[in-house]
Tab-separated table of C-alpha atoms in Angstrom:
chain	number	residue	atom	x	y	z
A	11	UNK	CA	-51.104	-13.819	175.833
A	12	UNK	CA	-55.013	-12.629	175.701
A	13	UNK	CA	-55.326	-9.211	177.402
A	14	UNK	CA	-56.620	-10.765	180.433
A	15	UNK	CA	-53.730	-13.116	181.482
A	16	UNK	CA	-51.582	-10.327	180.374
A	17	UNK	CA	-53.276	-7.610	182.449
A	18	UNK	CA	-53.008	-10.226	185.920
A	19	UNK	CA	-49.100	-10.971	185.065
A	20	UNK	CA	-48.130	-6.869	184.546
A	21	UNK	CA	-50.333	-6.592	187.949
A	22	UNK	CA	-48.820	-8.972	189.847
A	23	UNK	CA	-45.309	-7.717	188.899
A	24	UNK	CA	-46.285	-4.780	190.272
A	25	UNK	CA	-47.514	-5.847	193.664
A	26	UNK	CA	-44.419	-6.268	195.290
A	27	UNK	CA	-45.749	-6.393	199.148
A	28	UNK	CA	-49.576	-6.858	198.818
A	29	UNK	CA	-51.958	-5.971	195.833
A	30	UNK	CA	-54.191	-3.501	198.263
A	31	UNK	CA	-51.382	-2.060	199.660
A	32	UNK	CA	-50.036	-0.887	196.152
A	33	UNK	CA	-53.963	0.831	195.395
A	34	UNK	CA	-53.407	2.996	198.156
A	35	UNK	CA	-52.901	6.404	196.891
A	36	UNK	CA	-49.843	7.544	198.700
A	37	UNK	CA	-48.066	4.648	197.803
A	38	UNK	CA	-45.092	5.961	195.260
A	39	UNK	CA	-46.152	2.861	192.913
A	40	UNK	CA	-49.716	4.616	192.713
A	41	UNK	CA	-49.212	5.926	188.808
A	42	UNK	CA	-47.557	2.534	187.858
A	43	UNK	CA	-50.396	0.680	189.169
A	44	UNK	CA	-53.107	3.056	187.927
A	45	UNK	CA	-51.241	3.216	184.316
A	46	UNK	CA	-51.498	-0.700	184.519
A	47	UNK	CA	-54.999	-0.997	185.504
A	48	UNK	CA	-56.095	1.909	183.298
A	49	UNK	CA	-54.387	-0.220	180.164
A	50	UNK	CA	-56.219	-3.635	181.473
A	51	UNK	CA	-59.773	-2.793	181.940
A	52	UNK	CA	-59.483	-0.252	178.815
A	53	UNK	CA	-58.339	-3.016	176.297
A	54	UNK	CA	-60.832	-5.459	177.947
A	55	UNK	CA	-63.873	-3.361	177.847
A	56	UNK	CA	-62.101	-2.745	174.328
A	57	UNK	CA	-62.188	-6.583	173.437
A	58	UNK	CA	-65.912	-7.249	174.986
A	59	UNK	CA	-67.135	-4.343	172.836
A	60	UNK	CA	-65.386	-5.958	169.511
A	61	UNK	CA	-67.057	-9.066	170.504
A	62	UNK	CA	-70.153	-7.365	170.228
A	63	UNK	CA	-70.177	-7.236	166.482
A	64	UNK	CA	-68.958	-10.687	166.148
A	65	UNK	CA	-71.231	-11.870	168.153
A	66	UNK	CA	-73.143	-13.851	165.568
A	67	UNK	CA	-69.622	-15.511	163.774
A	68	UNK	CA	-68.394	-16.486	167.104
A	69	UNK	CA	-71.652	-18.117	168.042
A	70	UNK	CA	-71.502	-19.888	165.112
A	71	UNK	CA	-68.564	-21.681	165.626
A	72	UNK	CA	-69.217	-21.655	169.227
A	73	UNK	CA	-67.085	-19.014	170.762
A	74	UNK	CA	-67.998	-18.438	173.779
A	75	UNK	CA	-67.620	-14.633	174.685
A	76	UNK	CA	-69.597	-12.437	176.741
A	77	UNK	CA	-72.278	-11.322	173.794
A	78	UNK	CA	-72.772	-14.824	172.956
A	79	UNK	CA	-73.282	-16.008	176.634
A	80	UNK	CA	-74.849	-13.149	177.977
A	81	UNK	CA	-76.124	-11.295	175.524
A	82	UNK	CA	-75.079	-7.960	173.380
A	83	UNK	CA	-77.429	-5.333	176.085
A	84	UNK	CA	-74.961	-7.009	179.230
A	85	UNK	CA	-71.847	-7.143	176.881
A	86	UNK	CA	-72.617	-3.172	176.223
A	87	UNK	CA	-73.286	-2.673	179.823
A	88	UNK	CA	-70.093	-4.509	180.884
A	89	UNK	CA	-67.658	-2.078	178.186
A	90	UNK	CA	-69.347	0.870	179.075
A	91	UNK	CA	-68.523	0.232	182.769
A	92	UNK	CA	-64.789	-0.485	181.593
A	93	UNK	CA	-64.960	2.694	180.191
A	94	UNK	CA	-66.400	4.264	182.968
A	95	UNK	CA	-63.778	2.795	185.416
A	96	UNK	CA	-60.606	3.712	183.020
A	97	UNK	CA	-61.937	7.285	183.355
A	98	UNK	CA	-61.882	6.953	187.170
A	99	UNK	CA	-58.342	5.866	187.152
A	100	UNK	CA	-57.433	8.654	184.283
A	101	UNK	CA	-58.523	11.318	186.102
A	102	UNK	CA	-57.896	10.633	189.982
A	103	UNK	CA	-53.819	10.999	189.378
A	104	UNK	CA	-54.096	14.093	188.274
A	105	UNK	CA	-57.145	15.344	191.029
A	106	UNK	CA	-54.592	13.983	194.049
A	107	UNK	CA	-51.185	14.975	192.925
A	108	UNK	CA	-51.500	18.393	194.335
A	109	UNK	CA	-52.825	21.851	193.848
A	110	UNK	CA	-54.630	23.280	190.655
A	111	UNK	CA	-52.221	26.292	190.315
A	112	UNK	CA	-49.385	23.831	188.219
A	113	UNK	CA	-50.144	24.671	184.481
A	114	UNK	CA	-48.741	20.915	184.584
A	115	UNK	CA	-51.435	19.513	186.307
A	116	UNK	CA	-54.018	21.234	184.678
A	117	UNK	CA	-52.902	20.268	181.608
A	118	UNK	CA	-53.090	16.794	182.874
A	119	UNK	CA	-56.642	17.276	184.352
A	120	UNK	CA	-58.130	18.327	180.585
A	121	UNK	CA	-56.418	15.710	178.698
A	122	UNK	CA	-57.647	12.953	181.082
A	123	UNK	CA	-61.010	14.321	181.109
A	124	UNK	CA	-61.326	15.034	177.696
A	125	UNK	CA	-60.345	11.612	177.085
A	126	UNK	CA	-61.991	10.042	179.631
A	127	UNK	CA	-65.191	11.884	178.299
A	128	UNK	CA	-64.879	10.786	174.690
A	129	UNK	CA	-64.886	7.118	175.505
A	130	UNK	CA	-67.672	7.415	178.097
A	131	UNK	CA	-70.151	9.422	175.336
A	132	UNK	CA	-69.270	6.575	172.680
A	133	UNK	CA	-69.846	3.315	174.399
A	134	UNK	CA	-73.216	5.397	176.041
A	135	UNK	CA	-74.320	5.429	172.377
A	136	UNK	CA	-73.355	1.561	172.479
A	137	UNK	CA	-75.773	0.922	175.424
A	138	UNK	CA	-78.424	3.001	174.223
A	139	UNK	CA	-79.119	1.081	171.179
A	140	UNK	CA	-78.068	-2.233	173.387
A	141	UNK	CA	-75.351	-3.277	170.968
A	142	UNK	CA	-77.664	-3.704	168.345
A	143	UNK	CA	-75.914	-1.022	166.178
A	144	UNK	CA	-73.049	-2.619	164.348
A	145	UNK	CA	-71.811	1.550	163.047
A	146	UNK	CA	-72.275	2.766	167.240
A	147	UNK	CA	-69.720	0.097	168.320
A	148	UNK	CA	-67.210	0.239	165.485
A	149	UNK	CA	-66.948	4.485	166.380
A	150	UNK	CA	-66.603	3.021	169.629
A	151	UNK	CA	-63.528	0.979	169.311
A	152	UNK	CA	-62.271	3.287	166.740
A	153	UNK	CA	-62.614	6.424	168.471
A	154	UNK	CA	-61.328	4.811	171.584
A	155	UNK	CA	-58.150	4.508	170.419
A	156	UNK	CA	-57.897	8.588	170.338
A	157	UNK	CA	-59.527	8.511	173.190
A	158	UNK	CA	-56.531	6.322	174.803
A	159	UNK	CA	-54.520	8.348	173.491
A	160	UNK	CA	-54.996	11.675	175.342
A	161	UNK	CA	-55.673	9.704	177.892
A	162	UNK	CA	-52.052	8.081	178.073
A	163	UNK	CA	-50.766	11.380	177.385
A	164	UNK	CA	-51.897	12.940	180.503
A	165	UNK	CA	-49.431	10.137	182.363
A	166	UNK	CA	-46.757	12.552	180.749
């Protein structure tokens, strides 16, 4: 399955009563659902930003992703909103689960945002030279796996 018909099945598992009823925050499926949505938009900002160095391949044989139909400045734009949405969801679990005296959630807080940071900075550098530099986005992608990384592990 592609990431996005993957992402819609593992949500709508999840959604036992309504979809918007699961994003509420005091629902106990909150860090389920935000785990799942984190993983979704982060591999398909992910995929859109890989796109952006094939860009001139796929064209050729007449892919059609979002650099080749909208261009590689949008397709930068679009994954460095991903990114900036999967650092929403990384660090709002750990800002509403409670106080800031846990070591626990502290702990949590830094790994999310140093995560969440990291990715953000890299696909910035993406945007800024409008996905025109093929080195920007592969330290993108790569670096966003670490990135994922500590971000995952502040779910733990």
């Amino acid at each position: 399955l592609s990431p996005l018909t993957s992402g819609i099945a593992a949500m709508a598992v999840l959604s036992s009563s309504s979809f918007a009823s699961n994003l509420l925050l005091w629902n106990p499926n909150w860090p389920l659902v935000r785990l799942v949505s984190l993983l979704f938009v982060g591999i398909f900002g992910r995929e859109i930003a890989m796109d952006i160095n094939d860009c001139a391949d796929d064209a050729a044989h007449s892919v059609q992703t979002v650099p080749v139909v909208y261009g590689k400045k949008i397709a930068s734009r679009i994954a460095w909103f991903c990114s900036l949405i999967v650092s929403f969801l990384a660090i709002s679990g750990p800002l509403v689960m409670g106080t800031f005296e846990s070591p626990d959630l502290l702990r949590r807080l830094v790994l999310a945002s140093v995560g969440s940071l990291t990715q953000m900075r890299r696909y910035w550098r993406v945007v800024e030279t409008e996905g025109q530099d093929p080195a920007a986005v592969d330290v993108a992608v790569d670096e966003g796996l670490l990135s994922i990384v500590l971000i995952l592990a502040s779910f733990v």
